[in-house]
Tab-separated table of C-alpha atoms in Angstrom:
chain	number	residue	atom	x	y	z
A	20	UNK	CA	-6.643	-4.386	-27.970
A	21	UNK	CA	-3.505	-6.193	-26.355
A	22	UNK	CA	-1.656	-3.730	-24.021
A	23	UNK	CA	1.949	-4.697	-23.281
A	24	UNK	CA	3.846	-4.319	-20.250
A	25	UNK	CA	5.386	-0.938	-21.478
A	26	UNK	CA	1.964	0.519	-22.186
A	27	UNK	CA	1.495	-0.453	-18.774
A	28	UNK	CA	4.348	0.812	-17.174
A	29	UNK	CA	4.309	3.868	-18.818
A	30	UNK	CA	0.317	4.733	-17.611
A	31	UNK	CA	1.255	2.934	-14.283
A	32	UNK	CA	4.057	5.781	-14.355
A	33	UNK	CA	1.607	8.800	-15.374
A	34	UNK	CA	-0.766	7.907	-12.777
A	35	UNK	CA	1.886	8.049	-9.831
A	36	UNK	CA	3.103	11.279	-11.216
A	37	UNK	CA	-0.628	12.442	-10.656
A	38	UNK	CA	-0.528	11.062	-7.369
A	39	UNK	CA	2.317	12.569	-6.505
A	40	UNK	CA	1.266	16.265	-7.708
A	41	UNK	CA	-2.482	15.994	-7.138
A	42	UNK	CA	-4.972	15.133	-4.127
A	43	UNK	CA	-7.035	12.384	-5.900
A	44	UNK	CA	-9.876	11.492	-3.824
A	45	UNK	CA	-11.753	9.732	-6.860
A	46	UNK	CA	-11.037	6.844	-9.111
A	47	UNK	CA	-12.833	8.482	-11.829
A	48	UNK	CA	-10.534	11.516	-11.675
A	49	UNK	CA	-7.588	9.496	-12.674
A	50	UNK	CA	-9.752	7.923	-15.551
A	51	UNK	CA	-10.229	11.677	-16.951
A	52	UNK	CA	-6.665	12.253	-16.599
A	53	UNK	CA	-5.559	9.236	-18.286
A	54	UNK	CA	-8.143	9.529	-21.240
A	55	UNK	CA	-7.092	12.860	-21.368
A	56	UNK	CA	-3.500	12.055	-21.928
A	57	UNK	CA	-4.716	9.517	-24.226
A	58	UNK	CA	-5.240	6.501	-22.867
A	59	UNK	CA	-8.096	4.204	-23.111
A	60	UNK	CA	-8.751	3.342	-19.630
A	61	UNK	CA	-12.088	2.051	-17.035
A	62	UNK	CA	-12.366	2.300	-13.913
A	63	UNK	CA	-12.079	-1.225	-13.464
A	64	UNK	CA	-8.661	-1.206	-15.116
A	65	UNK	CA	-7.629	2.469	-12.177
A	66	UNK	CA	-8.692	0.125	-9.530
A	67	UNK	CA	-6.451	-2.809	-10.921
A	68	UNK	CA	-3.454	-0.703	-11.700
A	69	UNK	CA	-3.885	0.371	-7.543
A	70	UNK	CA	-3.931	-2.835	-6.684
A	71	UNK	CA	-0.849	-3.483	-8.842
A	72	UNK	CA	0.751	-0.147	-7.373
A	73	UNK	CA	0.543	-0.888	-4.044
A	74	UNK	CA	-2.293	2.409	-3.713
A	75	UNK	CA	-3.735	2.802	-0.444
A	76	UNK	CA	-6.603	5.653	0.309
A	77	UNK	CA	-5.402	7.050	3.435
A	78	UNK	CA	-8.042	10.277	4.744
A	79	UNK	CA	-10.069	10.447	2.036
A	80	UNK	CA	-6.719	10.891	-0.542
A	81	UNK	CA	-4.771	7.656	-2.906
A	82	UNK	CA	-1.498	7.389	-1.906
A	83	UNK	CA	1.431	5.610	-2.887
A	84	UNK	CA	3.448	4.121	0.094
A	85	UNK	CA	7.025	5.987	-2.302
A	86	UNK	CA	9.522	4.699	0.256
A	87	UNK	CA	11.464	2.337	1.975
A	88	UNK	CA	11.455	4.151	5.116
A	89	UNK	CA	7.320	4.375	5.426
A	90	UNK	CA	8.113	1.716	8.186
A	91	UNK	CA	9.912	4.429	10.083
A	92	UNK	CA	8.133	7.644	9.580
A	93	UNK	CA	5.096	5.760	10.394
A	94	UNK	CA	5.268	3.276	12.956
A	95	UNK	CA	5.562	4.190	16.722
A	96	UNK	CA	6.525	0.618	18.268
A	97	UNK	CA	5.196	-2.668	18.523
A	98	UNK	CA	4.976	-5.456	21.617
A	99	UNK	CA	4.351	-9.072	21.371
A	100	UNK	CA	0.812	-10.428	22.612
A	101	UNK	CA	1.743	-14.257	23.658
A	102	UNK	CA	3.722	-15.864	20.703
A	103	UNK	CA	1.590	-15.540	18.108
A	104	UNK	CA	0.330	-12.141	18.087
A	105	UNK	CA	2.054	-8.934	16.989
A	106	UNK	CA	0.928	-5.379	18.089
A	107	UNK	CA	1.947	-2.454	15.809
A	108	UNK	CA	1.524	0.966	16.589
A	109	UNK	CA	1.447	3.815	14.259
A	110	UNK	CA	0.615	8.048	14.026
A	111	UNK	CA	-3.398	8.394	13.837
A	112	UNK	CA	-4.507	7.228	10.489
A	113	UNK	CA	-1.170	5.077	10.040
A	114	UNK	CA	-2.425	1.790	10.275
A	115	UNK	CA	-4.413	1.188	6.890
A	116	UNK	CA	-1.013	2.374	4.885
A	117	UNK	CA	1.390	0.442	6.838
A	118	UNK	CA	-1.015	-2.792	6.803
A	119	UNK	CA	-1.110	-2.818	3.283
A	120	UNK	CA	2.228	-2.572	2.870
A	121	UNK	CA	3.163	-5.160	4.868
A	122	UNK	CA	0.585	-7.611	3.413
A	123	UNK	CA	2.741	-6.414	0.117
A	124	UNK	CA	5.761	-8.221	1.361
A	125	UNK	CA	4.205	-11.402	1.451
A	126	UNK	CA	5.855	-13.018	3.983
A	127	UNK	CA	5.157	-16.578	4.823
A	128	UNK	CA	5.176	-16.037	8.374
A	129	UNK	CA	2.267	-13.743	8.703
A	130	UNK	CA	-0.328	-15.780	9.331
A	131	UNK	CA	-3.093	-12.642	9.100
A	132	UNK	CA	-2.954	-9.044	10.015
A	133	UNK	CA	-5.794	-6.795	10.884
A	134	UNK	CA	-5.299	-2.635	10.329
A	135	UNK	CA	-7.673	-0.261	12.436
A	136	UNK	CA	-6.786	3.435	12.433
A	137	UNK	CA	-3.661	3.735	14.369
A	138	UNK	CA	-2.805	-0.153	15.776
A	139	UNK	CA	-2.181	-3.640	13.275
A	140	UNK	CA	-2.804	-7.031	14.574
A	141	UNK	CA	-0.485	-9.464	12.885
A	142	UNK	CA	-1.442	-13.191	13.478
A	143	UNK	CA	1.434	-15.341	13.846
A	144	UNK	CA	2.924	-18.734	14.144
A	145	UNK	CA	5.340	-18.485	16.659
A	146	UNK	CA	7.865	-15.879	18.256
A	147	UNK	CA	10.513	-16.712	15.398
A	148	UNK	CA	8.064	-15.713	12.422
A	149	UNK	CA	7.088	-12.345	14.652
A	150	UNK	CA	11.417	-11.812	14.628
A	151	UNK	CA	11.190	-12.663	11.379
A	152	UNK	CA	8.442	-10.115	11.029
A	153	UNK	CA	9.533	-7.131	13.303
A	154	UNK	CA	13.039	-7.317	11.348
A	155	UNK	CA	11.396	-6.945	7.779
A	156	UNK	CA	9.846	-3.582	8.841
A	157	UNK	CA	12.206	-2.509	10.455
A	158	UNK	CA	10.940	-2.252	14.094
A	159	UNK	CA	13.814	-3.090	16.497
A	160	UNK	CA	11.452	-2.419	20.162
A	161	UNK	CA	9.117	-5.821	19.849
């Protein structure tokens, strides 16, 4: 069966309300929910509607990054390593949220970024792409 894009907006919907009112820790318990509710749903077709939701699994817990100001409540500062490499600094256990989301934006001048717990690498081309960079998330002390 065929879904269309409002079948799939409307579960992509139910399972952020979920993740908004719940502490999901498994994929599978968002595939009882959803059948539950009625939907016909995989695991394989959770993970892809995370993907597609920008879901990151921060501590053990999905998330959904809900606002513009993540950048802000998240990120600590940032300094520039030689011109093309980016430092970014978060709170402990920032760094895997914030990476992802800024992979999400898809900008042309990241040329890669690397998240450990609390500090991002971004790779870049030269000190204009970092600007570039730095003013896209917002971070004004690079």
């Amino acid at each position: 069966m065929h879904m269309t894009n409002f079948d799939l907006r409307t579960r992509q919907t139910t399972i952020r309300e979920l993740l908004a009112d719940q502490k999901i820790m498994r994929q599978e318990e968002v595939v009882k929910f959803l059948t539950a509710k009625g939907y016909t749903v995989t695991q394989s077709s959770v993970s892809r509607d995370f993907a597609e939701m920008g879901v990151v699994k921060l501590n053990g817990t999905y998330l959904i990054p809900s606002s513009a100001n993540l950048f802000a409540s998240q990120i600590l500062g940032s300094r520039r390593a030689g011109p093309n490499l980016l430092v970014i600094s978060t709170i402990t256990g920032g760094a895997p949220l914030v990476g992802v989301r800024i992979d999400q934006l898809g900008l042309k001048e990241i040329v890669g970024t690397i998240s450990g717990d609390d500090t991002i690498f971004i790779a870049t081309e030269s000190v204009e792409a970092q600007n570039v960079i730095l003013k896209a998330v917002g971070v004004t002390n690079g």
